[in-house]
Amino acid sequence: MKKNFIVPLLGAVLFACQTTTENKSVSISGESLKAHIQVLSSDDFQGRKPFTEGETKTVNYLTDQFKAYGLEPGNGDSYTQEVPLVELTATPSETMTIEGNGKTIELNVLDDFVAYTEKVVEEISLNASELVFAGYGVVAPEYGWNDYEGLDVTGKTVMVLVNDPGFASGDSTFFKGETMTYYGRWTYKYEEAARQGAAGCLIIHETVPAGYPWLVVRNSWSGASLYLDQSGGNYQPDVLGWITRDAAIKIFEASGQDMKNYAEMSRSDDFKPFSLGLNASVTVRNEIKRDQSQNVIAKITGSERPDEYIIYSAHWDHLGIGQEIEGDSIYNGAHDNASGTATMLGIAEAMSKIEQKPKRTVVFLAVTAEEQGLLGSKHYAQNPIYPPAQTVANINMDGITAWGPMKDLTVVGYGQSELEDIAEELAKNQGRYILADPDPGKGYFFRSDHFQFAKVGIPALYASGGYEHMTKGVDYVDSLNQVYLTSQYHRPQDEYNEDYWTFDGMALDGELLMNVGLEVANSTAWPSWKEGSEFKAIREESRK
């Protein structure tokens, strides 16, 4: 991680910080957090994948904990919300064939490409589909940018770069510079390709602009995947996929194009999309299974304004049992996201012990299928139990560091919401400082469940410590971050580790996030999106 992103403390907050003083005796037990994580990330829970015995055990555990704390059911008389999903187990052909210009390239599945479909069909193909290079695959009128300008891609397959044109440009005013916009997310690439009428979309993977190595791609986009089971199908191209940088270079070379600096070329003002003069062929076969997964939801009803809501969210799911790595095939997901789920349980337990109940209703929402594309939170946002216009704030927990107390409170998507101003003041009370996300180019703001709340206008906070240890400094945390990202993230090795996992820092984060929620719950004010946020207009429209 970089070491130069400390943000000066802001001078004012919109809320008087009284709740913290009134509830100084309320704390979160580190031992309780440890116990939750040990259970949720145990082999017995089989990696907590939806549609498995691991889901049943997880949902039962969360429900039992909420009941034990005395929380009310969050969905009428139920502690769950059904989430209809379809499981597609994709089996691509062993090779993707690229032909043209008298040349044939055979790309090997998993090593060179992954391919799948979100169409609920048993088989779908690209048959000699014309390949087109469309730069970053972005149409952004507010930036005067159109990577598809003058090009008809109907029925064709587009190759596009990961991230957006601002990344690595050296210009903070170009898009958002190193900070990824939604135009840089892979979900956007597919959506835009579909709007353009493309039959296929292949994203060129590179580790730095993507934010994760190829192993994550091949693990996440192969085998069984879950999607919301929506009538009318998914608005996506027929075939979706990723290819490695090396595979892309082979394709560029076969096209006869000089593409040595294709990323730099694609961010230039005079870039024009073009056909590569090659055709792609690949087939995807699906096994189809429909079922219901569950969001788990509980609440503490507000004492004065029960029809105004603060929602805490954390995803309970992980990747289940998958490809064996280093002799282990259970993807336990201790950090991602037993840690966030445990912290939410810790907040729920602590809040349940406060004598003076919050004035607004506080909701605890453990969502399913985050790892499959934020599906549980997406379903909730599309089918809200509590009206978005009456939902004051979302506070999301995903990957709470268990490496000790941190000086920082890192805010992902810093500058978006006034909730961060409240968090900043409370961090000062803990002797901590606010830090903007040191890796904004990785697009973490679009990669966890708060994003689905933001898309419907609800101000959201996604923050935790994870940069500078209170006593061991920046380098200690950086070394553990690098180990996690390179050898544990989305692997079976994301397990509880007694050698260096501690829970005092996790409890510190939990107490801070709890107090943010209490500040909002006991206030009459409505935190809003800041000027320049793409979600501000959505909120203002919903509150009319």
XYZ file of C-alpha atoms in Angstrom:
544
model
C 0.000 0.000 0.000
C 1.073 3.564 -0.575
C 1.947 5.733 2.390
C 0.952 9.234 1.443
C -2.847 9.378 1.578
C -3.530 10.762 5.058
C -6.419 13.197 4.745
C -6.451 16.323 6.972
C -9.167 16.153 9.604
C -12.262 18.115 8.721
C -13.320 20.855 11.083
C -17.024 20.330 11.433
C -19.547 17.547 11.729
C -23.276 17.753 11.375
C -24.147 15.759 14.470
C -23.449 16.524 18.123
C -21.516 13.546 19.456
C -23.546 12.886 22.582
C -24.412 9.234 22.175
C -20.835 8.109 22.739
C -20.686 9.945 26.049
C -24.051 8.585 27.180
C -23.022 4.990 26.428
C -19.364 4.854 27.448
C -19.998 1.598 29.304
C -21.209 -0.137 26.124
C -18.411 -2.125 24.566
C -17.904 -4.989 22.155
C -16.278 -8.150 23.426
C -13.205 -9.284 21.534
C -13.735 -12.801 22.869
C -17.254 -12.800 21.449
C -15.932 -11.699 18.035
C -13.334 -14.455 18.145
C -15.969 -17.069 18.968
C -18.208 -15.949 16.090
C -15.346 -16.075 13.596
C -14.173 -19.484 14.765
C -17.660 -20.878 14.203
C -18.472 -19.131 10.923
C -15.101 -19.898 9.310
C -14.870 -23.480 10.568
C -14.657 -26.374 8.129
C -18.019 -27.499 9.498
C -19.640 -24.480 7.770
C -18.128 -25.591 4.435
C -17.220 -22.092 3.201
C -20.763 -20.709 3.625
C -21.826 -20.945 -0.018
C -25.506 -20.389 -0.826
C -27.547 -23.513 -1.697
C -25.375 -25.721 0.517
C -25.491 -27.168 4.016
C -23.113 -24.337 4.865
C -25.869 -21.825 4.136
C -28.348 -23.666 6.367
C -25.888 -23.704 9.262
C -24.984 -20.038 8.763
C -28.581 -18.796 8.555
C -29.519 -20.822 11.637
C -26.507 -19.509 13.560
C -27.230 -15.873 12.727
C -30.924 -16.231 13.526
C -30.147 -17.896 16.856
C -27.716 -15.100 17.784
C -30.223 -12.338 16.975
C -32.882 -14.144 19.017
C -30.460 -14.573 21.925
C -29.801 -10.809 21.940
C -33.536 -10.131 22.079
C -33.704 -8.504 18.636
C -37.003 -8.543 16.796
C -37.541 -10.248 13.432
C -36.681 -7.810 10.654
C -39.162 -9.009 8.016
C -42.577 -9.063 9.628
C -42.488 -12.089 11.909
C -39.512 -13.627 10.082
C -35.761 -13.286 10.541
C -35.154 -14.023 6.855
C -35.868 -12.591 3.415
C -36.010 -15.054 0.558
C -33.643 -14.312 -2.329
C -34.537 -16.246 -5.503
C -31.361 -17.329 -7.242
C -30.421 -19.464 -10.175
C -27.211 -21.473 -10.085
C -25.517 -21.882 -13.434
C -22.627 -24.324 -13.579
C -20.792 -23.231 -16.680
C -18.578 -25.592 -18.655
C -16.829 -23.744 -21.487
C -15.265 -25.596 -24.366
C -11.669 -26.581 -23.668
C -10.419 -23.984 -26.138
C -11.465 -20.668 -27.584
C -10.525 -20.528 -31.246
C -9.382 -17.239 -32.798
C -9.112 -17.299 -36.591
C -8.348 -14.773 -39.315
C -5.561 -13.276 -41.402
C -4.518 -16.830 -42.244
C -3.783 -17.574 -38.587
C -5.360 -19.732 -35.891
C -4.899 -19.267 -32.148
C -6.136 -21.809 -29.602
C -6.654 -20.323 -26.121
C -6.894 -22.821 -23.256
C -9.686 -22.576 -20.706
C -8.597 -21.373 -17.225
C -4.985 -20.818 -18.309
C -5.809 -18.250 -21.015
C -9.503 -17.476 -20.648
C -12.677 -17.982 -18.655
C -16.089 -17.871 -20.301
C -19.619 -18.104 -18.973
C -23.114 -16.778 -19.570
C -25.816 -15.245 -17.407
C -28.474 -16.428 -19.845
C -30.521 -19.248 -18.298
C -29.990 -21.657 -21.193
C -28.387 -25.073 -21.460
C -25.984 -24.069 -24.234
C -24.872 -20.888 -25.943
C -22.042 -20.131 -28.369
C -20.023 -17.582 -30.226
C -19.628 -18.938 -33.743
C -16.942 -17.101 -35.715
C -17.984 -13.874 -34.001
C -16.075 -10.842 -35.289
C -13.614 -9.490 -32.681
C -13.613 -5.740 -32.076
C -11.313 -3.782 -29.788
C -13.231 -1.036 -27.959
C -10.581 0.375 -25.628
C -12.010 0.625 -22.126
C -15.547 -0.062 -23.330
C -16.797 3.184 -21.800
C -19.571 5.551 -22.850
C -19.456 8.516 -20.447
C -21.186 11.640 -21.804
C -20.233 13.720 -18.772
C -16.573 13.163 -19.663
C -17.145 13.508 -23.410
C -16.035 9.908 -23.858
C -17.377 7.208 -26.172
C -15.289 4.107 -26.884
C -17.975 2.791 -29.224
C -18.300 5.924 -31.348
C -18.860 5.151 -35.020
C -18.728 1.397 -34.509
C -21.560 -1.089 -34.893
C -20.863 -4.091 -32.672
C -24.233 -5.791 -33.102
C -23.661 -9.538 -32.936
C -19.901 -9.079 -32.537
C -17.528 -9.732 -29.631
C -15.811 -6.772 -28.014
C -12.467 -6.914 -26.239
C -12.091 -4.226 -23.577
C -9.584 -3.190 -20.939
C -10.205 -3.463 -17.225
C -10.523 -0.240 -15.144
C -11.190 3.169 -16.757
C -9.172 5.657 -18.858
C -8.165 7.734 -15.838
C -6.176 4.906 -14.254
C -2.399 5.370 -14.615
C -2.992 8.493 -16.694
C -1.154 10.719 -14.218
C -4.020 13.222 -14.442
C -6.319 13.450 -11.409
C -8.858 15.451 -13.450
C -9.166 12.792 -16.177
C -12.202 10.762 -15.100
C -11.175 10.542 -11.412
C -7.514 9.782 -11.984
C -6.362 6.831 -9.898
C -9.777 6.552 -8.241
C -11.851 4.062 -10.177
C -15.257 5.192 -11.377
C -18.085 2.759 -11.999
C -17.009 2.830 -15.658
C -13.982 0.797 -14.569
C -15.922 -2.108 -13.065
C -16.286 -5.356 -14.973
C -20.045 -5.289 -14.356
C -20.277 -1.991 -16.225
C -18.239 -3.362 -19.157
C -20.754 -6.157 -19.700
C -23.755 -3.851 -19.261
C -22.441 -1.380 -21.844
C -21.496 -4.119 -24.305
C -25.079 -5.376 -24.056
C -26.479 -1.893 -24.644
C -24.351 -1.733 -27.781
C -25.784 -5.038 -29.001
C -22.625 -7.150 -28.651
C -22.933 -10.930 -28.631
C -19.838 -11.337 -26.485
C -17.552 -9.313 -24.236
C -14.024 -10.296 -23.211
C -12.208 -8.243 -20.567
C -8.416 -8.147 -20.785
C -7.065 -8.905 -17.324
C -4.055 -7.174 -15.800
C -3.318 -7.515 -12.099
C -2.604 -3.872 -11.203
C -5.604 -2.157 -12.830
C -7.892 -5.069 -11.882
C -6.775 -5.137 -8.266
C -6.408 -8.929 -8.126
C -4.351 -11.647 -9.881
C -5.522 -14.021 -12.595
C -5.987 -16.816 -10.035
C -8.876 -14.840 -8.539
C -10.465 -14.564 -11.985
C -10.220 -18.266 -12.753
C -11.512 -19.221 -9.281
C -14.387 -16.721 -9.305
C -15.581 -17.147 -12.911
C -15.415 -20.900 -13.351
C -17.720 -23.638 -12.144
C -21.018 -22.853 -10.422
C -22.105 -19.225 -10.124
C -25.245 -17.633 -8.772
C -27.446 -14.920 -10.260
C -30.719 -13.327 -9.272
C -33.524 -15.349 -10.824
C -35.383 -12.513 -12.521
C -38.165 -12.873 -15.050
C -37.216 -11.641 -18.503
C -33.604 -12.794 -18.199
C -30.431 -10.815 -17.651
C -29.525 -7.888 -19.843
C -26.067 -9.159 -20.787
C -24.271 -10.350 -23.939
C -24.588 -14.050 -24.743
C -21.027 -14.916 -23.698
C -19.038 -13.107 -21.027
C -15.424 -13.703 -20.216
C -11.919 -12.665 -19.331
C -8.650 -13.279 -21.135
C -5.113 -12.944 -19.850
C -2.815 -10.151 -20.984
C -0.625 -12.719 -22.755
C -3.637 -14.062 -24.653
C -4.613 -10.529 -25.658
C -1.131 -9.846 -26.977
C -1.314 -13.006 -29.123
C -4.618 -11.801 -30.536
C -3.252 -8.311 -31.217
C -0.216 -9.779 -32.948
C -2.415 -12.020 -35.120
C -4.500 -8.986 -36.066
C -1.450 -7.243 -37.486
C -2.073 -4.199 -35.290
C 0.766 -2.454 -33.444
C -0.645 -2.765 -29.912
C 2.444 -2.621 -27.713
C 1.011 0.319 -25.791
C -2.662 -0.561 -26.089
C -3.624 0.888 -22.678
C -1.949 4.223 -23.382
C -3.401 4.280 -26.872
C -6.889 3.606 -25.506
C -6.860 6.629 -23.209
C -5.816 9.095 -25.889
C -8.350 11.641 -27.149
C -8.101 10.398 -30.714
C -8.670 6.701 -29.920
C -11.149 5.035 -32.267
C -12.460 1.469 -31.818
C -11.714 -0.950 -34.639
C -12.236 -4.472 -35.868
C -9.315 -6.832 -35.308
C -10.040 -8.785 -38.497
C -10.361 -11.973 -36.461
C -13.243 -14.196 -35.386
C -13.797 -15.932 -32.037
C -15.555 -19.235 -31.376
C -16.383 -20.759 -27.982
C -19.277 -22.705 -26.462
C -20.630 -22.578 -22.906
C -22.830 -25.365 -21.532
C -24.856 -24.814 -18.361
C -26.280 -26.970 -15.637
C -29.257 -25.036 -14.249
C -30.526 -25.136 -10.684
C -33.083 -22.800 -9.143
C -33.420 -22.327 -5.419
C -33.968 -19.792 -2.668
C -31.168 -18.315 -0.591
C -31.718 -16.169 2.488
C -30.858 -12.730 3.741
C -30.991 -12.702 7.548
C -32.540 -9.613 9.107
C -33.315 -8.374 12.624
C -34.065 -5.007 14.187
C -34.267 -2.832 17.269
C -37.386 -0.703 16.863
C -36.850 3.015 17.345
C -38.344 4.549 20.483
C -39.447 7.838 18.865
C -39.125 7.574 15.053
C -39.624 3.884 14.305
C -40.331 4.544 10.620
C -36.830 5.913 9.997
C -34.088 3.326 9.585
C -30.349 2.780 9.878
C -29.210 -0.458 8.231
C -26.025 -2.291 9.194
C -24.987 -4.759 6.493
C -22.435 -7.549 6.133
C -22.373 -10.498 3.778
C -22.423 -13.902 5.405
C -21.456 -15.937 2.330
C -18.155 -17.079 0.886
C -17.078 -19.459 -1.926
C -17.851 -22.860 -0.413
C -15.877 -25.931 -1.490
C -13.908 -25.484 -4.680
C -10.634 -26.059 -6.468
C -8.003 -27.573 -4.197
C -5.042 -25.299 -3.431
C -2.144 -26.524 -1.318
C -4.121 -29.549 -0.175
C -7.222 -27.647 0.965
C -10.516 -27.154 -0.892
C -12.706 -25.428 1.745
C -12.804 -21.678 1.160
C -13.422 -20.718 4.792
C -13.606 -16.939 4.295
C -12.433 -15.977 7.785
C -11.478 -12.421 6.828
C -13.924 -12.302 3.900
C -16.364 -12.062 5.521
C -16.717 -13.907 8.816
C -14.945 -10.854 10.257
C -17.597 -8.387 9.093
C -20.460 -10.686 10.034
C -18.977 -11.206 13.498
C -18.535 -7.454 13.942
C -22.167 -6.866 13.020
C -23.202 -9.478 15.591
C -20.976 -7.722 18.139
C -22.694 -4.392 17.432
C -26.132 -6.004 17.665
C -25.301 -7.592 21.006
C -23.865 -4.359 22.433
C -26.796 -2.235 21.216
C -29.264 -4.687 22.727
C -27.765 -3.940 26.151
C -28.219 -0.165 25.953
C -30.929 0.898 28.392
C -32.062 3.876 26.335
C -33.072 2.400 22.990
C -32.203 4.327 19.799
C -34.819 6.814 18.609
C -34.715 5.534 15.045
C -35.020 1.867 14.131
C -31.717 0.033 13.721
C -31.705 -2.896 11.289
C -29.103 -5.653 11.035
C -28.972 -7.233 7.575
C -26.700 -10.204 6.819
C -26.890 -10.647 3.059
C -26.280 -13.620 0.830
C -24.360 -14.056 -2.426
C -22.068 -11.034 -2.227
C -19.309 -13.106 -3.752
C -21.496 -13.765 -6.790
C -22.040 -10.075 -7.559
C -23.652 -8.398 -4.516
C -26.825 -10.375 -5.187
C -28.351 -10.462 -1.702
C -28.016 -6.711 -1.247
C -29.137 -6.151 -4.834
C -32.293 -8.147 -4.173
C -32.914 -6.201 -0.966
C -32.431 -2.877 -2.777
C -34.883 -3.968 -5.490
C -37.324 -5.437 -2.945
C -36.773 -3.316 0.176
C -38.420 -4.250 3.440
C -37.915 -0.667 4.601
C -38.458 2.160 2.070
C -35.172 3.599 0.743
C -36.573 7.134 1.136
C -37.043 6.420 4.861
C -33.670 4.695 5.252
C -31.334 7.271 6.745
C -28.029 5.456 6.306
C -26.258 2.201 5.541
C -23.135 1.137 7.442
C -21.383 -1.787 5.768
C -18.782 -4.191 7.158
C -16.684 -6.324 4.854
C -13.220 -7.522 5.850
C -12.586 -6.076 9.330
C -8.891 -6.373 10.123
C -7.997 -8.793 12.911
C -4.360 -7.743 13.252
C -4.693 -5.419 16.201
C -5.804 -1.829 16.865
C -5.227 0.647 14.043
C -4.485 4.369 14.150
C -6.357 4.888 10.906
C -9.969 4.613 9.930
C -9.761 4.032 6.185
C -12.870 5.214 4.323
C -13.519 3.512 1.011
C -15.059 6.055 -1.327
C -13.807 8.994 0.743
C -15.530 12.239 -0.174
C -18.868 10.639 -1.008
C -21.028 10.856 2.122
C -21.460 13.069 5.207
C -21.414 9.873 7.270
C -17.617 9.980 7.052
C -17.638 13.335 8.890
C -19.433 11.692 11.821
C -17.003 8.774 11.715
C -14.084 11.203 11.668
C -15.125 12.904 14.885
C -15.655 9.561 16.609
C -12.278 8.324 15.335
C -10.665 11.380 16.974
C -12.263 10.303 20.245
C -10.375 7.018 19.866
C -7.106 8.801 19.080
C -7.313 7.883 15.408
C -7.291 9.682 12.068
C -9.278 9.384 8.850
C -7.548 7.946 5.798
C -8.802 7.939 2.231
C -8.628 4.547 0.548
C -4.928 4.124 -0.378
C -5.864 2.023 -3.412
C -8.760 3.893 -5.040
C -7.895 2.446 -8.433
C -9.051 -1.011 -7.338
C -12.643 0.181 -7.135
C -13.421 -1.197 -3.685
C -16.330 1.244 -3.426
C -18.137 -0.824 -6.070
C -17.163 -4.216 -4.678
C -19.185 -4.558 -1.498
C -22.818 -4.430 -0.484
C -23.036 -0.749 0.431
C -22.879 -0.046 -3.313
C -26.367 -1.492 -3.822
C -27.695 0.897 -1.158
C -25.856 3.786 -2.785
C -27.406 2.959 -6.161
C -30.868 3.605 -4.701
C -29.678 6.804 -3.030
C -29.073 5.704 0.558
C -25.936 7.365 2.033
C -23.463 4.620 2.859
C -20.308 4.257 4.937
C -17.728 1.538 4.307
C -14.801 2.048 6.681
C -12.399 0.173 8.953
C -8.817 0.297 10.158
C -6.209 -1.415 8.034
C -3.235 0.830 7.312
C -1.239 1.792 10.419
C -1.037 -0.347 13.553
C -1.197 1.562 16.848
C 2.216 0.311 17.968
C 3.713 -1.705 15.088
C 3.272 0.921 12.397
C 2.578 0.905 8.680
C 5.092 -1.683 7.483
C 3.734 -4.370 9.809
C 0.213 -3.961 8.424
C 1.472 -3.675 4.851
C 3.322 -6.977 5.152
C 0.186 -8.746 6.376
C -1.932 -7.079 3.688
C 0.436 -8.344 1.005
C 0.360 -11.885 2.388
C -3.430 -11.805 2.432
C -3.799 -10.420 -1.101
C -1.223 -12.700 -2.700
C -1.805 -16.009 -0.901
C -5.123 -15.936 1.006
C -7.753 -13.778 -0.743
C -10.413 -16.024 -2.319
C -8.365 -19.092 -1.470
C -8.801 -21.835 1.137
C -5.972 -20.149 3.060
C -8.320 -17.355 4.258
C -8.600 -19.027 7.658
C -8.521 -17.948 11.299
C -4.855 -17.822 12.320
C -3.954 -17.930 16.006
C -0.406 -16.766 15.257
C -1.323 -13.148 14.535
C -5.109 -12.703 14.712
C -6.206 -10.514 17.602
C -9.585 -8.944 18.260
C -8.967 -5.705 20.147
C -8.707 -3.771 16.868
C -11.807 -5.407 15.458
C -13.690 -4.464 18.636
C -12.385 -0.900 18.328
C -13.725 -0.665 14.767
C -17.002 -2.217 15.842
C -17.474 0.292 18.638
C -16.738 3.188 16.301
C -19.227 1.953 13.690
C -21.762 1.267 16.420
C -21.439 4.829 17.654
C -21.805 6.210 14.125
C -25.101 4.363 13.946
C -26.178 5.617 17.356
C -25.343 9.204 16.453
C -27.534 8.965 13.388
C -30.251 7.000 15.162
C -30.578 9.561 17.953
C -30.504 12.614 15.687
C -33.232 14.259 13.644
C -30.775 15.136 10.860
C -30.426 13.235 7.595
C -26.836 12.790 6.387
C -26.549 13.291 2.657
C -24.246 12.637 -0.261
C -21.639 15.317 -0.827
C -21.436 17.592 -3.825
C -19.951 15.766 -6.784
C -21.264 12.362 -5.713
C -23.027 10.495 -8.493
C -25.605 9.318 -5.917
C -26.688 12.730 -4.650
C -29.323 13.320 -7.338
C -30.840 9.864 -6.761
C -31.261 10.618 -3.053
C -32.730 14.036 -3.622
C -35.263 12.642 -6.077
C -36.298 9.849 -3.703
C -36.825 12.282 -0.806
C -39.135 14.641 -2.720
